[in-house]
Amino acid sequence: MQLIDGKIISEQIKAEIAKEVEEIVKKGGKKPHLAAILVGNDGASETYVAHKVKDCAQVGFTSTLLRFDNSISEEELINEIKKVNANPDIDGLIVQLPVPKHISDNKIIEAIDPAKDVDGFHPINVGRMVIGLPAYVSATPAGIIELLRRYKVPTAGKNCVVIGRSNIVGKPISNLLIQKADVGDATVTICHSRTENLKEVCSKADIIIAALGRAEFVTADMVKEGAVVIDVGITRVESQTTKSGFKLIGDVKFDEVAPKCSFITPVPGGVGPMTRVALLQNTLLASKKVIYK
Ligand code: NAP
């Protein structure tokens, strides 16, 4: 069994990005610039945005955090997005979701210029990704593909089961894995809460991507010998053994599943750090105008 270490790989990628930024600046170029919009003061959103700002600083990017009160209207927020769209100094824009209930997530996503949509949530980027055109791919699926690539996990012709069909994980990773690409060419089954015989479906998989958000749902009897298991799930539970008083649990019962696997990601330290670094990779692409010239 080989552990797929997202922490190590993400640090390597950050070092690669930092080096590239240094070279850009040395040649008189501009540092990549990410803007993040945060509405309200939800604790989890605050933490995610703080991580993103910190990650930018670590690789030498400029970041701008634009904070708005919960009471901002949809129209006002869209106007703020339009200002960032028009600002030539800003390469990438993310709006931390969820936004307050009186604002439509979809309208906000669609207001972002696709060329600055480094979260890869805009329908134009999603559509381009699906038909195999260059696009910003959302961070978690992009991070999973990068892990598979760097660990040279074979995917061509493999039977891959994705558990979960969300727009941010299940659907995009399924689409990426069926692309004609070096990490792709898989035969993909997408499962969800209405799937019958999930255990049987999983037990035939060469690769399982667990993205359902149910702690330790995938057990050893669902996994065949030699399978690759990518655990996307994160459930926060109370813990008396950690300083913070909580710990993160994946969708896979790691201790019993790991011995059966050829490769497996841990939680924490697997897909999570790769999600963070994928946003940096997209921002670098945006600053280099690689996808939208
Ligand atoms: P989501 O939007 O809640 O979607 C969960 C999906 O799992 C849905 O499609 C749901 O089916 C399916 N599902 C739920 N219970 C199921 C069951 N018992 N059997 C089969 N399928 C079931 O979640 P998400 O945003 O995709 O996130 C999934 C997990 O990944 C969460 O724990 C989240 O915290 C984590 N996550 C981690 C990262 C990271 O960086 N590591 C990034 C994003 C998300 P239906 O469609 O039928 O409801």
mmCIF file of C-alpha atoms and ligand atoms in Angstrom:
data_model
loop_
_atom_site.group_PDB
_atom_site.id
_atom_site.type_symbol
_atom_site.label_atom_id
_atom_site.label_comp_id
_atom_site.label_asym_id
_atom_site.label_seq_id
_atom_site.Cartn_x
_atom_site.Cartn_y
_atom_site.Cartn_z
ATOM 1 C CA MET A 1 0.000 0.000 0.000
ATOM 2 C CA GLN A 2 1.315 3.430 -0.907
ATOM 3 C CA LEU A 3 0.056 6.503 0.886
ATOM 4 C CA ILE A 4 -0.721 9.387 -1.473
ATOM 5 C CA ASP A 5 0.628 12.345 0.465
ATOM 6 C CA GLY A 6 -1.168 15.521 -0.549
ATOM 7 C CA LYS A 7 0.792 17.557 1.953
ATOM 8 C CA ILE A 8 4.152 16.751 0.399
ATOM 9 C CA ILE A 9 2.908 17.147 -3.184
ATOM 10 C CA SER A 10 1.176 20.435 -2.429
ATOM 11 C CA GLU A 11 4.365 21.814 -0.831
ATOM 12 C CA GLN A 12 6.324 20.774 -3.946
ATOM 13 C CA ILE A 13 3.808 22.536 -6.186
ATOM 14 C CA LYS A 14 3.876 25.662 -4.024
ATOM 15 C CA ALA A 15 7.673 25.744 -4.306
ATOM 16 C CA GLU A 16 7.374 25.390 -8.107
ATOM 17 C CA ILE A 17 4.846 28.247 -8.249
ATOM 18 C CA ALA A 18 6.951 30.476 -5.971
ATOM 19 C CA LYS A 19 9.973 29.911 -8.232
ATOM 20 C CA GLU A 20 7.972 30.800 -11.319
ATOM 21 C CA VAL A 21 6.635 33.981 -9.694
ATOM 22 C CA GLU A 22 10.169 34.960 -8.730
ATOM 23 C CA GLU A 23 11.249 34.569 -12.341
ATOM 24 C CA ILE A 24 8.272 36.564 -13.648
ATOM 25 C CA VAL A 25 9.075 39.411 -11.242
ATOM 26 C CA LYS A 26 12.796 39.268 -12.078
ATOM 27 C CA LYS A 27 11.893 39.819 -15.733
ATOM 28 C CA GLY A 28 9.844 42.881 -14.769
ATOM 29 C CA GLY A 29 6.472 41.131 -14.827
ATOM 30 C CA LYS A 30 3.593 41.572 -12.412
ATOM 31 C CA LYS A 31 2.889 39.258 -9.489
ATOM 32 C CA PRO A 32 -0.278 37.163 -9.960
ATOM 33 C CA HIS A 33 -3.137 38.836 -8.118
ATOM 34 C CA LEU A 34 -6.090 37.003 -6.556
ATOM 35 C CA ALA A 35 -9.134 38.833 -5.226
ATOM 36 C CA ALA A 36 -11.465 37.107 -2.778
ATOM 37 C CA ILE A 37 -14.931 38.325 -1.903
ATOM 38 C CA LEU A 38 -16.285 37.392 1.499
ATOM 39 C CA VAL A 39 -19.843 38.255 2.480
ATOM 40 C CA GLY A 40 -20.788 38.179 6.161
ATOM 41 C CA ASN A 41 -18.806 36.538 8.937
ATOM 42 C CA ASP A 42 -19.484 32.801 8.778
ATOM 43 C CA GLY A 43 -16.724 31.092 10.783
ATOM 44 C CA ALA A 44 -15.893 28.376 8.254
ATOM 45 C CA SER A 45 -15.847 30.845 5.345
ATOM 46 C CA GLU A 46 -13.547 33.165 7.332
ATOM 47 C CA THR A 47 -11.123 30.270 7.862
ATOM 48 C CA TYR A 48 -11.172 29.186 4.198
ATOM 49 C CA VAL A 49 -10.536 32.718 2.970
ATOM 50 C CA ALA A 50 -7.777 33.277 5.542
ATOM 51 C CA HIS A 51 -6.065 30.105 4.242
ATOM 52 C CA LYS A 52 -6.335 31.346 0.664
ATOM 53 C CA VAL A 53 -4.816 34.728 1.566
ATOM 54 C CA LYS A 54 -2.000 32.974 3.455
ATOM 55 C CA ASP A 55 -1.334 30.596 0.547
ATOM 56 C CA CYS A 56 -1.063 33.570 -1.831
ATOM 57 C CA ALA A 57 1.518 35.231 0.414
ATOM 58 C CA GLN A 58 3.498 31.997 0.633
ATOM 59 C CA VAL A 59 4.007 31.788 -3.143
ATOM 60 C CA GLY A 60 4.514 35.530 -3.709
ATOM 61 C CA PHE A 61 1.071 36.404 -5.112
ATOM 62 C CA THR A 62 -0.734 39.620 -4.313
ATOM 63 C CA SER A 63 -4.128 39.082 -2.729
ATOM 64 C CA THR A 64 -7.006 41.430 -2.022
ATOM 65 C CA LEU A 65 -9.758 40.530 0.393
ATOM 66 C CA LEU A 66 -13.006 42.381 -0.258
ATOM 67 C CA ARG A 67 -15.420 42.056 2.659
ATOM 68 C CA PHE A 68 -19.071 42.950 2.565
ATOM 69 C CA ASP A 69 -21.767 42.959 5.165
ATOM 70 C CA ASN A 70 -24.456 40.260 5.193
ATOM 71 C CA SER A 71 -26.963 42.936 4.254
ATOM 72 C CA ILE A 72 -25.431 43.610 0.820
ATOM 73 C CA SER A 73 -28.014 43.143 -1.931
ATOM 74 C CA GLU A 74 -27.554 40.799 -4.874
ATOM 75 C CA GLU A 75 -27.384 43.759 -7.256
ATOM 76 C CA GLU A 76 -24.756 45.541 -5.143
ATOM 77 C CA LEU A 77 -22.643 42.388 -4.954
ATOM 78 C CA ILE A 78 -22.867 41.878 -8.713
ATOM 79 C CA ASN A 79 -21.712 45.483 -9.169
ATOM 80 C CA GLU A 80 -18.703 44.800 -6.933
ATOM 81 C CA ILE A 81 -17.904 41.731 -9.039
ATOM 82 C CA LYS A 82 -18.156 43.826 -12.202
ATOM 83 C CA LYS A 83 -15.613 46.272 -10.738
ATOM 84 C CA VAL A 84 -13.146 43.427 -10.163
ATOM 85 C CA ASN A 85 -13.856 42.049 -13.645
ATOM 86 C CA ALA A 86 -12.885 45.431 -15.083
ATOM 87 C CA ASN A 87 -9.761 45.856 -12.947
ATOM 88 C CA PRO A 88 -6.778 44.900 -15.122
ATOM 89 C CA ASP A 89 -4.534 44.474 -12.088
ATOM 90 C CA ILE A 90 -6.592 41.544 -10.756
ATOM 91 C CA ASP A 91 -6.063 38.190 -12.477
ATOM 92 C CA GLY A 92 -8.378 35.888 -10.549
ATOM 93 C CA LEU A 93 -11.571 36.352 -8.522
ATOM 94 C CA ILE A 94 -13.293 34.010 -6.121
ATOM 95 C CA VAL A 95 -16.475 34.582 -4.168
ATOM 96 C CA GLN A 96 -16.464 32.488 -1.019
ATOM 97 C CA LEU A 97 -19.633 30.390 -1.000
ATOM 98 C CA PRO A 98 -22.190 30.139 0.411
ATOM 99 C CA VAL A 99 -23.424 33.704 0.120
ATOM 100 C CA PRO A 100 -26.412 34.803 2.255
ATOM 101 C CA LYS A 101 -29.744 33.228 1.335
ATOM 102 C CA HIS A 102 -31.153 36.370 -0.313
ATOM 103 C CA ILE A 103 -28.404 36.174 -2.946
ATOM 104 C CA SER A 104 -28.371 33.543 -5.675
ATOM 105 C CA ASP A 105 -25.110 31.523 -5.825
ATOM 106 C CA ASN A 106 -25.689 30.943 -9.522
ATOM 107 C CA LYS A 107 -26.195 34.625 -10.363
ATOM 108 C CA ILE A 108 -23.004 35.476 -8.492
ATOM 109 C CA ILE A 109 -20.993 32.781 -10.245
ATOM 110 C CA GLU A 110 -22.319 33.884 -13.626
ATOM 111 C CA ALA A 111 -21.381 37.504 -12.906
ATOM 112 C CA ILE A 112 -17.687 36.580 -12.685
ATOM 113 C CA ASP A 113 -15.709 37.051 -15.896
ATOM 114 C CA PRO A 114 -14.934 33.438 -17.005
ATOM 115 C CA ALA A 115 -11.350 34.562 -17.699
ATOM 116 C CA LYS A 116 -10.998 35.444 -13.985
ATOM 117 C CA ASP A 117 -13.071 32.540 -12.635
ATOM 118 C CA VAL A 118 -10.196 30.678 -10.970
ATOM 119 C CA ASP A 119 -12.655 28.583 -8.921
ATOM 120 C CA GLY A 120 -13.822 27.101 -12.233
ATOM 121 C CA PHE A 121 -17.493 27.317 -11.241
ATOM 122 C CA HIS A 122 -18.735 29.499 -14.130
ATOM 123 C CA PRO A 123 -20.899 27.500 -16.589
ATOM 124 C CA ILE A 124 -18.546 28.541 -19.399
ATOM 125 C CA ASN A 125 -15.576 26.971 -17.637
ATOM 126 C CA VAL A 126 -17.589 23.889 -16.671
ATOM 127 C CA GLY A 127 -18.800 23.502 -20.267
ATOM 128 C CA ARG A 128 -15.334 23.998 -21.730
ATOM 129 C CA MET A 129 -13.946 21.407 -19.323
ATOM 130 C CA VAL A 130 -16.639 18.891 -20.301
ATOM 131 C CA ILE A 131 -15.905 19.206 -24.025
ATOM 132 C CA GLY A 132 -12.155 19.081 -23.461
ATOM 133 C CA LEU A 133 -11.308 22.743 -24.138
ATOM 134 C CA PRO A 134 -8.794 24.600 -21.966
ATOM 135 C CA ALA A 135 -10.681 25.782 -18.860
ATOM 136 C CA TYR A 136 -10.262 26.586 -15.212
ATOM 137 C CA VAL A 137 -11.055 23.317 -13.471
ATOM 138 C CA SER A 138 -12.476 23.578 -9.975
ATOM 139 C CA ALA A 139 -9.945 23.088 -7.240
ATOM 140 C CA THR A 140 -10.848 19.742 -5.674
ATOM 141 C CA PRO A 141 -11.134 17.711 -8.904
ATOM 142 C CA ALA A 142 -8.045 19.456 -10.283
ATOM 143 C CA GLY A 143 -6.184 18.519 -7.095
ATOM 144 C CA ILE A 144 -7.256 14.872 -7.367
ATOM 145 C CA ILE A 145 -6.077 14.662 -10.991
ATOM 146 C CA GLU A 146 -2.729 16.192 -9.990
ATOM 147 C CA LEU A 147 -2.298 13.606 -7.217
ATOM 148 C CA LEU A 148 -3.056 10.746 -9.605
ATOM 149 C CA ARG A 149 -0.621 12.228 -12.132
ATOM 150 C CA ARG A 150 2.233 12.752 -9.697
ATOM 151 C CA TYR A 151 1.854 9.268 -8.157
ATOM 152 C CA LYS A 152 1.600 7.782 -11.677
ATOM 153 C CA VAL A 153 -1.624 5.975 -10.793
ATOM 154 C CA PRO A 154 -2.839 4.242 -13.960
ATOM 155 C CA THR A 155 -6.357 5.336 -14.955
ATOM 156 C CA ALA A 156 -6.712 4.305 -18.629
ATOM 157 C CA GLY A 157 -9.320 1.592 -19.003
ATOM 158 C CA LYS A 158 -9.785 1.363 -15.233
ATOM 159 C CA ASN A 159 -13.149 0.902 -13.632
ATOM 160 C CA CYS A 160 -13.647 4.007 -11.518
ATOM 161 C CA VAL A 161 -16.517 4.569 -9.095
ATOM 162 C CA VAL A 162 -17.239 8.110 -7.927
ATOM 163 C CA ILE A 163 -19.539 8.340 -4.891
ATOM 164 C CA GLY A 164 -21.234 11.741 -4.976
ATOM 165 C CA ARG A 165 -22.616 13.869 -7.818
ATOM 166 C CA SER A 166 -22.125 17.425 -6.561
ATOM 167 C CA ASN A 167 -21.224 20.224 -8.955
ATOM 168 C CA ILE A 168 -17.978 20.921 -7.130
ATOM 169 C CA VAL A 169 -16.605 17.375 -6.762
ATOM 170 C CA GLY A 170 -18.545 14.364 -8.074
ATOM 171 C CA LYS A 171 -19.611 15.649 -11.492
ATOM 172 C CA PRO A 172 -16.365 17.398 -12.475
ATOM 173 C CA ILE A 173 -14.040 14.591 -11.328
ATOM 174 C CA SER A 174 -16.194 12.078 -13.218
ATOM 175 C CA ASN A 175 -15.958 14.214 -16.331
ATOM 176 C CA LEU A 176 -12.216 14.630 -16.031
ATOM 177 C CA LEU A 177 -11.649 10.912 -15.603
ATOM 178 C CA ILE A 178 -13.445 10.098 -18.870
ATOM 179 C CA GLN A 179 -11.458 12.662 -20.884
ATOM 180 C CA LYS A 180 -8.946 11.455 -23.443
ATOM 181 C CA ALA A 181 -5.984 12.555 -21.356
ATOM 182 C CA ASP A 182 -2.894 11.197 -19.653
ATOM 183 C CA VAL A 183 -4.891 11.046 -16.410
ATOM 184 C CA GLY A 184 -8.228 9.954 -17.845
ATOM 185 C CA ASP A 185 -9.606 7.317 -20.226
ATOM 186 C CA ALA A 186 -11.296 5.626 -17.262
ATOM 187 C CA THR A 187 -14.673 3.889 -17.312
ATOM 188 C CA VAL A 188 -16.623 5.874 -14.750
ATOM 189 C CA THR A 189 -19.708 4.990 -12.697
ATOM 190 C CA ILE A 190 -21.244 7.896 -10.771
ATOM 191 C CA CYS A 191 -23.133 6.950 -7.614
ATOM 192 C CA HIS A 192 -25.358 8.969 -5.306
ATOM 193 C CA SER A 193 -27.884 8.545 -2.530
ATOM 194 C CA ARG A 194 -30.361 6.772 -4.852
ATOM 195 C CA THR A 195 -27.838 4.241 -6.175
ATOM 196 C CA GLU A 196 -28.853 0.649 -5.549
ATOM 197 C CA ASN A 197 -26.294 -1.994 -4.563
ATOM 198 C CA LEU A 198 -23.603 0.590 -3.868
ATOM 199 C CA LYS A 199 -21.511 -1.953 -2.003
ATOM 200 C CA GLU A 200 -21.506 -4.310 -4.985
ATOM 201 C CA VAL A 201 -20.716 -1.458 -7.421
ATOM 202 C CA CYS A 202 -17.792 -0.295 -5.261
ATOM 203 C CA SER A 203 -16.394 -3.772 -4.775
ATOM 204 C CA LYS A 204 -15.751 -4.017 -8.542
ATOM 205 C CA ALA A 205 -13.908 -0.698 -8.725
ATOM 206 C CA ASP A 206 -10.227 -0.302 -9.539
ATOM 207 C CA ILE A 207 -10.466 3.288 -8.305
ATOM 208 C CA ILE A 208 -12.944 4.659 -5.753
ATOM 209 C CA ILE A 209 -13.386 8.399 -5.295
ATOM 210 C CA ALA A 210 -15.412 8.894 -2.120
ATOM 211 C CA ALA A 211 -17.039 12.347 -2.063
ATOM 212 C CA LEU A 212 -20.281 11.968 -0.167
ATOM 213 C CA GLY A 213 -19.543 13.595 3.196
ATOM 214 C CA ARG A 214 -20.475 10.605 5.393
ATOM 215 C CA ALA A 215 -17.738 9.786 7.901
ATOM 216 C CA GLU A 216 -16.120 6.351 7.420
ATOM 217 C CA PHE A 217 -18.840 5.253 4.989
ATOM 218 C CA VAL A 218 -16.507 3.183 2.788
ATOM 219 C CA THR A 219 -15.568 0.021 4.635
ATOM 220 C CA ALA A 220 -13.169 -2.813 3.770
ATOM 221 C CA ASP A 221 -15.928 -5.087 2.464
ATOM 222 C CA MET A 222 -16.707 -2.488 -0.255
ATOM 223 C CA VAL A 223 -13.145 -2.387 -1.587
ATOM 224 C CA LYS A 224 -11.386 -4.963 -3.727
ATOM 225 C CA GLU A 225 -7.764 -6.004 -3.162
ATOM 226 C CA GLY A 226 -5.355 -3.603 -4.887
ATOM 227 C CA ALA A 227 -7.889 -0.801 -5.412
ATOM 228 C CA VAL A 228 -6.959 2.886 -5.394
ATOM 229 C CA VAL A 229 -8.998 4.900 -2.887
ATOM 230 C CA ILE A 230 -9.231 8.697 -2.976
ATOM 231 C CA ASP A 231 -11.002 10.083 0.079
ATOM 232 C CA VAL A 232 -12.457 13.534 -0.497
ATOM 233 C CA GLY A 233 -14.826 13.633 2.471
ATOM 234 C CA ILE A 234 -14.279 15.852 5.459
ATOM 235 C CA THR A 235 -16.411 15.531 8.555
ATOM 236 C CA ARG A 236 -15.469 17.534 11.636
ATOM 237 C CA VAL A 237 -16.000 15.650 14.870
ATOM 238 C CA GLU A 238 -15.245 16.445 18.485
ATOM 239 C CA SER A 239 -12.087 14.901 19.864
ATOM 240 C CA GLN A 240 -10.510 14.774 23.288
ATOM 241 C CA THR A 241 -7.114 13.844 21.879
ATOM 242 C CA THR A 242 -6.462 17.038 19.913
ATOM 243 C CA LYS A 243 -5.598 20.509 21.150
ATOM 244 C CA SER A 244 -8.314 22.127 19.071
ATOM 245 C CA GLY A 245 -10.974 19.812 20.496
ATOM 246 C CA PHE A 246 -11.995 18.441 17.104
ATOM 247 C CA LYS A 247 -10.602 16.281 14.315
ATOM 248 C CA LEU A 248 -11.331 15.637 10.651
ATOM 249 C CA ILE A 249 -12.652 12.284 9.474
ATOM 250 C CA GLY A 250 -12.817 11.131 5.859
ATOM 251 C CA ASP A 251 -15.477 9.158 4.012
ATOM 252 C CA VAL A 252 -13.290 6.050 4.220
ATOM 253 C CA LYS A 253 -12.680 3.809 7.216
ATOM 254 C CA PHE A 254 -8.956 4.248 6.719
ATOM 255 C CA ASP A 255 -7.522 1.662 9.132
ATOM 256 C CA GLU A 256 -9.414 -1.278 7.667
ATOM 257 C CA VAL A 257 -9.438 -0.125 4.022
ATOM 258 C CA ALA A 258 -5.783 0.939 3.672
ATOM 259 C CA PRO A 259 -4.248 -2.578 3.905
ATOM 260 C CA LYS A 260 -6.309 -3.668 0.863
ATOM 261 C CA CYS A 261 -5.286 -0.709 -1.317
ATOM 262 C CA SER A 262 -2.503 -0.147 -3.830
ATOM 263 C CA PHE A 263 -2.823 3.608 -3.180
ATOM 264 C CA ILE A 264 -4.894 5.583 -0.681
ATOM 265 C CA THR A 265 -5.181 9.216 0.425
ATOM 266 C CA PRO A 266 -5.385 10.022 4.140
ATOM 267 C CA VAL A 267 -7.706 12.563 5.787
ATOM 268 C CA PRO A 268 -6.351 15.024 6.668
ATOM 269 C CA GLY A 269 -3.320 15.426 4.402
ATOM 270 C CA GLY A 270 -4.663 13.981 1.147
ATOM 271 C CA VAL A 271 -7.039 15.833 -1.135
ATOM 272 C CA GLY A 272 -7.457 18.856 1.196
ATOM 273 C CA PRO A 273 -4.028 20.468 0.692
ATOM 274 C CA MET A 274 -4.284 19.792 -3.060
ATOM 275 C CA THR A 275 -7.558 21.724 -3.211
ATOM 276 C CA ARG A 276 -5.787 24.725 -1.725
ATOM 277 C CA VAL A 277 -2.871 24.555 -4.120
ATOM 278 C CA ALA A 278 -5.090 24.094 -7.199
ATOM 279 C CA LEU A 279 -6.503 27.588 -6.668
ATOM 280 C CA LEU A 280 -2.947 28.947 -6.786
ATOM 281 C CA GLN A 281 -2.263 27.013 -9.992
ATOM 282 C CA ASN A 282 -5.387 28.483 -11.598
ATOM 283 C CA THR A 283 -4.442 32.006 -10.486
ATOM 284 C CA LEU A 284 -0.997 31.596 -12.020
ATOM 285 C CA LEU A 285 -2.624 30.418 -15.278
ATOM 286 C CA ALA A 286 -4.940 33.451 -15.156
ATOM 287 C CA SER A 287 -2.025 35.853 -14.735
ATOM 288 C CA LYS A 288 -0.250 34.254 -17.691
ATOM 289 C CA LYS A 289 -3.458 34.437 -19.795
ATOM 290 C CA VAL A 290 -2.966 30.805 -20.766
ATOM 291 C CA ILE A 291 -6.618 29.755 -21.004
ATOM 292 C CA TYR A 292 -8.277 32.943 -22.248
ATOM 293 C CA LYS A 293 -5.673 34.736 -24.374
HETATM 294 P P1 NAP B 1 -22.608 17.387 -1.342
HETATM 295 O O1 NAP B 1 -22.876 18.533 -2.237
HETATM 296 O O2 NAP B 1 -23.341 17.246 -0.071
HETATM 297 O O3 NAP B 1 -22.833 16.050 -2.197
HETATM 298 C C1 NAP B 1 -22.754 14.801 -1.589
HETATM 299 C C2 NAP B 1 -23.088 13.757 -2.618
HETATM 300 O O4 NAP B 1 -22.991 12.485 -1.984
HETATM 301 C C3 NAP B 1 -24.492 13.871 -3.199
HETATM 302 O O5 NAP B 1 -24.457 13.636 -4.592
HETATM 303 C C4 NAP B 1 -25.262 12.783 -2.473
HETATM 304 O O6 NAP B 1 -26.286 12.185 -3.259
HETATM 305 C C5 NAP B 1 -24.182 11.762 -2.230
HETATM 306 N N1 NAP B 1 -24.504 10.931 -1.061
HETATM 307 C C6 NAP B 1 -24.861 11.339 0.173
HETATM 308 N N2 NAP B 1 -25.098 10.292 0.977
HETATM 309 C C7 NAP B 1 -24.906 9.191 0.208
HETATM 310 C C8 NAP B 1 -25.001 7.807 0.453
HETATM 311 N N3 NAP B 1 -25.351 7.339 1.658
HETATM 312 N N4 NAP B 1 -24.717 6.959 -0.550
HETATM 313 C C9 NAP B 1 -24.349 7.418 -1.757
HETATM 314 N N5 NAP B 1 -24.237 8.720 -2.057
HETATM 315 C C10 NAP B 1 -24.516 9.597 -1.084
HETATM 316 O O7 NAP B 1 -21.076 17.301 -0.939
HETATM 317 P P2 NAP B 1 -19.747 17.847 -1.686
HETATM 318 O O8 NAP B 1 -19.713 19.320 -1.628
HETATM 319 O O9 NAP B 1 -19.554 17.146 -2.972
HETATM 320 O O10 NAP B 1 -18.662 17.304 -0.654
HETATM 321 C C11 NAP B 1 -18.536 15.932 -0.336
HETATM 322 C C12 NAP B 1 -17.568 15.764 0.802
HETATM 323 O O11 NAP B 1 -16.295 16.221 0.374
HETATM 324 C C13 NAP B 1 -17.902 16.595 2.050
HETATM 325 O O12 NAP B 1 -17.469 15.886 3.192
HETATM 326 C C14 NAP B 1 -17.046 17.826 1.894
HETATM 327 O O13 NAP B 1 -16.726 18.431 3.127
HETATM 328 C C15 NAP B 1 -15.832 17.237 1.249
HETATM 329 N N6 NAP B 1 -15.038 18.171 0.440
HETATM 330 C C16 NAP B 1 -13.714 18.130 0.645
HETATM 331 C C17 NAP B 1 -12.903 18.941 -0.107
HETATM 332 C C18 NAP B 1 -11.430 18.865 0.104
HETATM 333 O O14 NAP B 1 -10.731 19.771 -0.221
HETATM 334 N N7 NAP B 1 -10.936 17.746 0.637
HETATM 335 C C19 NAP B 1 -13.440 19.807 -1.055
HETATM 336 C C20 NAP B 1 -14.818 19.793 -1.271
HETATM 337 C C21 NAP B 1 -15.618 18.963 -0.514
HETATM 338 P P3 NAP B 1 -27.586 12.997 -3.768
HETATM 339 O O15 NAP B 1 -27.113 13.830 -4.898
HETATM 340 O O16 NAP B 1 -28.513 11.928 -4.192
HETATM 341 O O17 NAP B 1 -28.055 13.797 -2.587
#
